[in-house]
Short mmCIF file of C-alpha atoms and ligand atoms in Angstrom, two decimals:
data_model
loop_
_atom_site.label_atom_id
_atom_site.label_comp_id
_atom_site.label_asym_id
_atom_site.label_seq_id
_atom_site.Cartn_x
_atom_site.Cartn_y
_atom_site.Cartn_z
CA UNK M 1 67.51 83.53 -82.34
CA UNK M 2 67.95 81.89 -85.97
CA UNK M 3 67.22 77.76 -86.47
CA UNK M 4 70.74 77.19 -86.02
CA UNK M 5 71.02 77.94 -82.51
CA UNK M 6 68.11 77.86 -80.88
CA UNK M 7 68.69 74.30 -82.06
CA UNK M 8 72.06 73.94 -79.59
CA UNK M 9 70.90 76.27 -77.62
CA UNK M 10 68.22 73.76 -76.64
CA UNK M 11 70.86 70.48 -76.61
CA UNK M 12 72.81 72.63 -74.33
CA UNK M 13 70.14 73.08 -72.04
CA UNK M 14 68.57 69.99 -71.43
CA UNK M 15 71.57 68.32 -71.25
CA UNK M 16 72.56 70.79 -68.02
CA UNK M 17 69.09 70.37 -66.40
CA UNK M 18 69.52 66.63 -66.82
CA UNK M 19 72.35 67.10 -65.00
CA UNK M 20 71.08 69.07 -61.93
CA UNK M 21 68.08 67.44 -62.20
CA UNK M 22 69.91 63.98 -61.33
CA UNK M 23 72.65 65.85 -58.55
CA UNK M 24 68.40 67.09 -56.80
CA UNK M 25 66.45 64.01 -57.23
CA UNK M 26 69.34 61.43 -56.62
CA UNK M 27 72.21 62.70 -55.32
CA UNK M 28 69.45 65.50 -52.84
CA UNK M 29 73.01 67.51 -53.32
CA UNK M 30 72.16 70.02 -55.91
CA UNK M 31 75.00 72.23 -57.37
CA UNK M 32 72.75 75.36 -57.99
CA UNK M 33 69.65 76.39 -56.54
CA UNK M 34 66.43 75.96 -57.33
CA UNK M 35 66.45 79.63 -58.57
CA UNK M 36 68.85 79.84 -61.02
CA UNK M 37 67.19 75.81 -61.54
CA UNK M 38 63.70 77.20 -62.11
CA UNK M 39 65.46 79.68 -64.52
CA UNK M 40 66.82 77.82 -67.62
CA UNK M 41 63.90 75.63 -66.76
CA UNK M 42 61.32 78.64 -68.37
CA UNK M 43 64.07 78.42 -71.14
CA UNK M 44 63.79 75.99 -72.26
CA UNK M 45 60.93 75.36 -72.08
CA UNK M 46 59.80 78.52 -73.90
CA UNK M 47 62.05 77.52 -76.56
CA UNK M 48 60.79 73.91 -76.60
CA UNK M 49 57.87 76.26 -77.98
CA UNK M 50 59.04 77.92 -80.34
CA UNK M 51 60.18 74.92 -81.83
CA UNK M 52 57.73 71.78 -81.77
CA UNK M 53 59.69 70.16 -84.54
CA UNK M 54 62.66 69.74 -81.86
CA UNK M 55 60.61 68.05 -79.40
CA UNK M 56 61.11 65.68 -77.33
CA UNK M 57 59.85 62.86 -75.30
CA UNK M 58 63.08 62.65 -72.82
CA UNK M 59 63.62 66.43 -72.55
CA UNK M 60 63.73 67.55 -68.77
CA UNK M 61 60.44 69.26 -69.12
CA UNK M 62 58.64 66.28 -69.12
CA UNK M 63 59.33 65.92 -65.55
CA UNK M 64 58.42 69.12 -64.17
CA UNK M 65 55.04 67.87 -66.29
CA UNK M 66 54.37 69.56 -69.57
CA UNK M 67 51.82 68.32 -71.51
CA UNK M 68 48.59 68.16 -69.92
CA UNK M 69 46.84 64.77 -70.06
CA UNK M 70 42.93 64.47 -71.37
CA UNK M 71 42.43 61.09 -69.52
CA UNK M 72 44.92 59.18 -67.37
CA UNK M 73 46.26 55.37 -69.46
CA UNK M 74 44.81 52.19 -67.38
CA UNK M 75 47.74 50.08 -66.45
CA UNK M 76 48.22 46.08 -65.61
CA UNK M 77 50.43 45.70 -62.45
CA UNK M 78 52.60 42.26 -63.41
CA UNK M 79 52.21 41.08 -60.17
CA UNK M 80 49.03 41.66 -58.25
CA UNK M 81 48.39 44.79 -55.58
CA UNK M 82 46.82 42.70 -52.92
CA UNK M 83 44.54 44.19 -49.74
CA UNK M 84 45.49 43.50 -46.48
CA UNK M 85 43.41 41.52 -43.64
CA UNK M 86 42.35 43.86 -40.16
CA UNK M 87 42.92 43.14 -36.83
CA UNK M 88 41.39 46.03 -34.10
CA UNK M 89 42.54 44.40 -31.43
CA UNK M 90 45.49 42.39 -29.24
CA UNK M 91 43.55 39.72 -29.37
CA UNK M 92 42.87 40.16 -33.81
CA UNK M 93 46.64 39.84 -33.02
CA UNK M 94 46.83 36.23 -31.24
CA UNK M 95 44.57 34.90 -33.85
CA UNK M 96 46.66 35.88 -36.57
CA UNK M 97 49.91 35.09 -34.19
CA UNK M 98 48.21 31.62 -34.21
CA UNK M 99 47.26 30.89 -37.49
CA UNK M 100 50.06 31.95 -39.15
CA UNK M 101 51.95 29.21 -36.52
CA UNK M 102 49.93 26.93 -37.40
CA UNK M 103 51.33 26.86 -40.91
CA UNK M 104 54.27 27.18 -40.46
CA UNK M 105 55.35 26.87 -36.77
CA UNK M 106 57.03 28.34 -34.32
CA UNK M 107 60.09 30.06 -35.65
CA UNK M 108 58.33 32.80 -36.44
CA UNK M 109 59.31 36.56 -36.68
CA UNK M 110 57.56 39.52 -37.65
CA UNK M 111 58.22 43.38 -39.21
CA UNK M 112 55.87 45.69 -38.15
CA UNK M 113 55.24 48.67 -39.22
CA UNK M 114 53.67 52.29 -39.90
CA UNK M 115 50.84 51.68 -41.47
CA UNK M 116 50.68 55.28 -44.04
CA UNK M 117 47.94 57.01 -43.99
CA UNK M 118 48.13 57.87 -48.39
CA UNK M 119 47.61 56.63 -51.75
CA UNK M 120 48.81 53.05 -52.37
CA UNK M 121 50.98 53.55 -56.00
CA UNK M 122 53.30 50.77 -57.84
CA UNK M 123 56.45 52.43 -59.78
CA UNK M 124 58.68 50.64 -62.38
CA UNK M 125 61.91 50.67 -62.91
CA UNK M 126 63.86 49.40 -66.23
CA UNK M 127 67.97 49.28 -66.15
CA UNK M 128 67.53 51.32 -63.08
CA UNK M 129 65.81 53.89 -64.70
CA UNK M 130 62.70 55.46 -63.57
CA UNK M 131 59.96 54.20 -67.01
CA UNK M 132 56.06 54.40 -65.51
CA UNK M 133 53.88 55.05 -62.25
CA UNK M 134 50.76 53.86 -60.99
CA UNK M 135 47.86 54.20 -58.73
CA UNK M 136 47.27 51.02 -57.08
CA UNK M 137 43.03 50.51 -58.74
CA UNK M 138 41.54 47.87 -57.79
CA UNK M 139 44.88 45.51 -57.76
CA UNK M 140 45.07 44.57 -60.97
CA UNK M 141 44.46 47.67 -63.18
CA UNK M 142 45.43 50.77 -62.19
CA UNK M 143 45.77 54.03 -63.33
CA UNK M 144 49.15 55.61 -65.11
CA UNK M 145 49.91 59.03 -63.49
CA UNK M 146 54.05 58.42 -64.20
CA UNK M 147 54.12 62.24 -64.75
CA UNK M 148 52.33 63.65 -61.77
CA UNK M 149 54.53 60.38 -59.94
CA UNK M 150 57.81 62.36 -61.24
CA UNK M 151 56.98 65.48 -59.29
CA UNK M 152 57.49 63.39 -55.89
CA UNK M 153 61.24 64.66 -55.42
CA UNK M 154 61.72 61.26 -53.34
CA UNK M 155 61.31 59.40 -56.37
CA UNK M 156 64.94 57.99 -57.58
CA UNK M 157 65.24 58.43 -61.56
CA UNK M 158 68.24 56.03 -61.89
CA UNK M 159 68.62 53.59 -59.00
CA UNK M 160 72.39 53.05 -58.06
CA UNK M 161 71.82 49.45 -59.19
CA UNK M 162 70.58 48.94 -62.88
CA UNK M 163 67.70 46.87 -61.47
CA UNK M 164 64.34 45.55 -63.77
CA UNK M 165 61.88 46.24 -60.82
CA UNK M 166 58.52 46.76 -59.25
CA UNK M 167 58.21 48.59 -56.28
CA UNK M 168 55.04 49.79 -54.11
CA UNK M 169 54.76 52.71 -51.94
CA UNK M 170 52.35 54.94 -50.31
CA UNK M 171 52.35 58.98 -51.11
CA UNK M 172 51.01 60.77 -49.11
CA UNK M 173 50.65 64.40 -48.10
CA UNK M 174 52.83 65.83 -44.68
CA UNK M 175 50.29 67.11 -42.45
CA UNK M 176 52.16 70.83 -42.63
CA UNK M 177 51.50 70.84 -46.52
CA UNK M 178 47.54 69.42 -45.85
CA UNK M 179 47.46 72.66 -42.94
CA UNK M 180 48.96 74.80 -45.40
CA UNK M 181 46.98 73.69 -48.86
CA UNK M 182 43.35 74.07 -47.34
CA UNK M 183 44.20 77.41 -45.75
CA UNK M 184 44.51 78.78 -48.88
CA UNK M 185 41.90 77.14 -50.72
CA UNK M 186 39.61 79.07 -47.17
CA UNK M 187 41.47 82.02 -48.37
CA UNK M 188 40.06 81.61 -52.07
CA UNK M 189 36.67 80.11 -51.46
CA UNK M 190 37.43 76.66 -52.31
CA UNK M 191 35.90 73.31 -50.78
CA UNK M 192 38.76 71.86 -48.51
CA UNK M 193 40.04 68.59 -48.51
CA UNK M 194 39.16 66.31 -45.39
CA UNK M 195 42.03 64.62 -44.48
CA UNK M 196 45.66 64.16 -46.03
CA UNK M 197 44.86 61.05 -47.69
CA UNK M 198 42.03 62.50 -50.23
CA UNK M 199 44.70 65.23 -50.55
CA UNK M 200 46.95 63.52 -51.87
CA UNK M 201 45.02 61.24 -53.95
CA UNK M 202 43.19 64.51 -55.61
CA UNK M 203 46.86 65.88 -56.45
CA UNK M 204 48.18 62.66 -57.46
CA UNK M 205 44.84 62.35 -60.05
CA UNK M 206 45.20 65.90 -60.99
CA UNK M 207 45.28 65.93 -65.07
CA UNK M 208 47.57 68.59 -64.52
CA UNK M 209 51.12 67.12 -63.82
CA UNK M 210 51.84 71.31 -62.58
CA UNK M 211 49.29 70.64 -60.02
CA UNK M 212 50.54 67.54 -58.32
CA UNK M 213 53.68 69.25 -58.24
CA UNK M 214 52.29 72.00 -56.44
CA UNK M 215 51.67 70.14 -53.24
CA UNK M 216 54.66 68.84 -52.12
CA UNK M 217 53.87 65.67 -51.69
CA UNK M 218 56.54 62.84 -50.72
CA UNK M 219 56.28 58.65 -50.65
CA UNK M 220 57.63 55.68 -48.29
CA UNK M 221 58.25 52.42 -50.16
CA UNK M 222 56.49 49.03 -48.64
CA UNK M 223 57.63 46.43 -50.32
CA UNK M 224 58.70 44.99 -53.67
CA UNK M 225 56.74 43.35 -56.77
CA UNK M 226 58.73 42.09 -58.57
CA UNK M 227 62.58 42.62 -58.81
CA UNK M 228 65.37 41.60 -61.55
CA UNK M 229 68.84 41.53 -61.21
CA UNK M 230 69.09 40.50 -56.91
CA UNK M 231 67.46 38.30 -54.63
CA UNK M 232 66.20 39.04 -51.11
CA UNK M 233 65.07 36.23 -48.38
CA UNK M 234 63.15 38.43 -46.07
CA UNK M 235 61.42 41.66 -45.70
CA UNK M 236 63.80 43.66 -43.85
CA UNK M 237 66.46 42.73 -46.01
CA UNK M 238 64.15 43.76 -49.19
CA UNK M 239 63.72 47.33 -46.87
CA UNK M 240 67.03 47.73 -46.47
CA UNK M 241 67.86 46.96 -49.78
CA UNK M 242 65.11 49.47 -51.08
CA UNK M 243 67.01 52.16 -48.93
CA UNK M 244 70.31 51.05 -50.99
CA UNK M 245 69.53 51.17 -54.14
CA UNK M 246 67.99 55.47 -52.80
CA UNK M 247 64.88 54.70 -52.27
CA UNK M 248 62.78 56.33 -48.61
CA UNK M 249 61.74 54.53 -46.94
CA UNK M 250 59.56 54.19 -43.50
CA UNK M 251 62.34 54.29 -40.60
CA UNK M 252 60.59 53.48 -37.65
CA UNK M 253 59.89 49.18 -38.91
CA UNK M 254 61.00 46.86 -36.81
CA UNK M 255 61.74 43.52 -36.13
CA UNK M 256 59.28 42.11 -33.57
CA UNK M 257 60.70 38.46 -32.30
CA UNK M 258 56.71 37.49 -31.64
CA UNK M 259 53.66 39.10 -31.39
CA UNK M 260 53.93 40.01 -27.80
CA UNK M 261 56.90 42.86 -29.36
CA UNK M 262 54.17 43.60 -32.19
CA UNK M 263 51.88 44.50 -29.20
CA UNK M 264 54.23 46.64 -27.39
CA UNK M 265 55.07 48.36 -30.88
CA UNK M 266 51.23 48.89 -31.46
CA UNK M 267 50.22 50.70 -28.76
CA UNK M 268 53.54 52.49 -28.82
CA UNK M 269 52.79 54.23 -31.77
CA UNK M 270 48.78 54.51 -30.82
CA UNK M 271 50.36 56.64 -28.62
CA UNK M 272 52.73 58.57 -30.31
CA UNK M 273 50.65 58.78 -33.77
CA UNK M 274 50.04 62.29 -33.10
CA UNK M 275 53.62 63.78 -32.39
CA UNK M 276 53.51 61.89 -36.56
CA UNK M 277 54.49 64.83 -39.20
CA UNK M 278 52.70 62.65 -41.47
CA UNK M 279 49.11 60.25 -40.57
CA UNK M 280 49.19 56.81 -40.12
CA UNK M 281 46.16 55.84 -39.91
CA UNK M 282 47.34 51.89 -38.25
CA UNK M 283 50.81 48.93 -38.09
CA UNK M 284 51.36 46.43 -40.43
CA UNK M 285 52.18 43.66 -39.30
CA UNK M 286 54.37 41.29 -42.02
CA UNK M 287 55.91 37.65 -42.05
CA UNK M 288 59.12 38.57 -42.29
CA UNK M 289 61.11 35.01 -43.18
CA UNK M 290 59.96 35.61 -47.75
CA UNK M 291 60.18 32.03 -47.64
CA UNK M 292 57.68 31.48 -44.87
CA UNK M 293 55.35 34.32 -47.26
CA UNK M 294 54.91 31.91 -49.72
CA UNK M 295 54.34 28.92 -47.04
CA UNK M 296 51.28 30.67 -46.48
CA UNK M 297 50.29 31.92 -49.70
CA UNK M 298 46.72 33.14 -50.08
CA UNK M 299 43.20 33.49 -49.30
CA UNK M 300 40.91 34.99 -52.00
CA UNK M 301 41.89 38.48 -51.97
CA UNK M 302 44.45 38.81 -48.60
CA UNK M 303 47.60 37.54 -47.98
CA UNK M 304 48.08 35.20 -45.10
CA UNK M 305 51.35 36.62 -43.87
CA UNK M 306 50.42 40.04 -42.92
CA UNK M 307 47.70 41.94 -41.77
CA UNK M 308 47.07 45.68 -40.61
CA UNK M 309 45.62 46.94 -37.28
CA UNK M 310 43.83 49.32 -37.32
CA UNK M 311 43.76 52.14 -34.87
CA UNK M 312 40.36 54.37 -34.32
CA UNK M 313 39.48 57.30 -35.90
CA UNK M 314 41.13 59.94 -34.42
CA UNK M 315 39.19 62.51 -32.10
CA UNK M 316 38.34 64.70 -34.53
CA UNK M 317 36.84 68.03 -33.26
CA UNK M 318 35.41 69.70 -36.38
CA UNK M 319 32.87 73.36 -36.62
CA UNK M 320 29.90 73.88 -37.89
CA UNK M 321 28.99 77.14 -39.09
CA UNK M 322 30.12 77.37 -34.94
CA UNK M 323 28.83 73.90 -33.77
CA UNK M 324 30.81 71.72 -32.11
CA UNK M 325 30.40 68.11 -33.21
CA UNK M 326 32.48 65.55 -31.58
CA UNK M 327 32.42 63.24 -34.57
C1 3BD B 401 52.52 44.11 -49.53
C2 3BD B 401 51.22 44.23 -48.60
C3 3BD B 401 50.35 43.07 -49.04
C4 3BD B 401 51.85 43.23 -47.25
C5 3BD B 401 51.06 45.41 -48.57
N1 3BD B 401 50.15 45.86 -48.29
C6 3BD B 401 49.41 47.38 -48.06
N2 3BD B 401 48.54 47.61 -48.80
C7 3BD B 401 47.33 47.10 -49.57
C8 3BD B 401 46.31 47.63 -49.18
N3 3BD B 401 46.18 48.87 -49.53
C9 3BD B 401 44.95 49.20 -50.27
N4 3BD B 401 45.11 50.49 -50.75
C10 3BD B 401 43.17 50.34 -50.88
C11 3BD B 401 42.32 49.96 -50.90
C12 3BD B 401 42.27 48.93 -50.82
N5 3BD B 401 44.05 48.17 -50.16
C13 3BD B 401 47.17 50.12 -49.22
C14 3BD B 401 48.54 49.06 -49.28
C15 3BD B 401 50.16 47.97 -47.64
C16 3BD B 401 50.51 49.57 -47.12
C17 3BD B 401 51.63 49.90 -45.92
C18 3BD B 401 51.50 51.38 -46.05
N6 3BD B 401 49.65 51.83 -45.92
O1 3BD B 401 52.09 51.59 -44.63
C19 3BD B 401 52.70 49.38 -46.06
N7 3BD B 401 53.87 49.73 -44.97
N8 3BD B 401 52.50 47.65 -45.88
C20 3BD B 401 51.70 47.23 -47.51
N9 3BD B 401 52.32 45.94 -46.99
#
């Protein structure tokens, strides 16, 4: 194929694949089967390899994780990603509720949500386009894993509104994908992952994005770090807005009018936990009003307006060379 023709074909494929990618990742309504998409992508990768002079960072090939990185760039979070205080029983939750009501009075409602057991990440959007994704790291400095996060299909590349937004979420590996991955690794005589959280973290820390792309990772977004171009007054409103924008939020969250309803929700999910298709390690409880969150503020490292109720570790039976251990 001569130079002129190759350039034409590359530009044509880039446009076509961007359209298909937008349909698949944002509209979730692909107009071509995956096999056709993959075939066109393969053709473009080949053509671009033969014509490095036509390289373009915003080619669709950059989405499927072309270049293997030597290291991850450091990223400073504009709004630090805090950690959470823990509660281990009902009394801890009642103590938390008392502290909150001492701070803001008795007219307080909570939002309770499942605590997804994965890896906390932050996604940055400018003009409604996904520009960068990073690990939580130590809460202030994380690692740029944009290329790996691009392989998570539930991360929208373009939002419904052109907002500048930093959104937080938990990337995770569904239980079924974890079981399949470990079964494959066992066949290959490779070391197994201990749990889905380690498998998700290990996958997102791969320098070769093609490996992350093969791990069927997913994400639930749970909060906003920074939001320009729109305003919300409460946490339940921000969750609703995030799903309007095209994000995947966890549908099990519940607005609770008092701590008794929170305790009921916590006990309910402690029972239903094994039936979920993903792992959770507890429940996160947040004061719903953003104004009251502001009033309550933070301790040295945790918000006073949120707490994580931790479930006891699940009974796991580990077969170790035929010896049954209950750990
Ligand atoms: C925005 C706040 C601070 C209230 C907050 N912080 C969270 N986390 C902080 C601690 N994180 C953390 N991670 C590693 C080491 C220390 N802390 C991991 C995220 C939340 C995690 C989940 C979840 N997992 O499903 C959730 N539904 N809501 C959260 N909300």
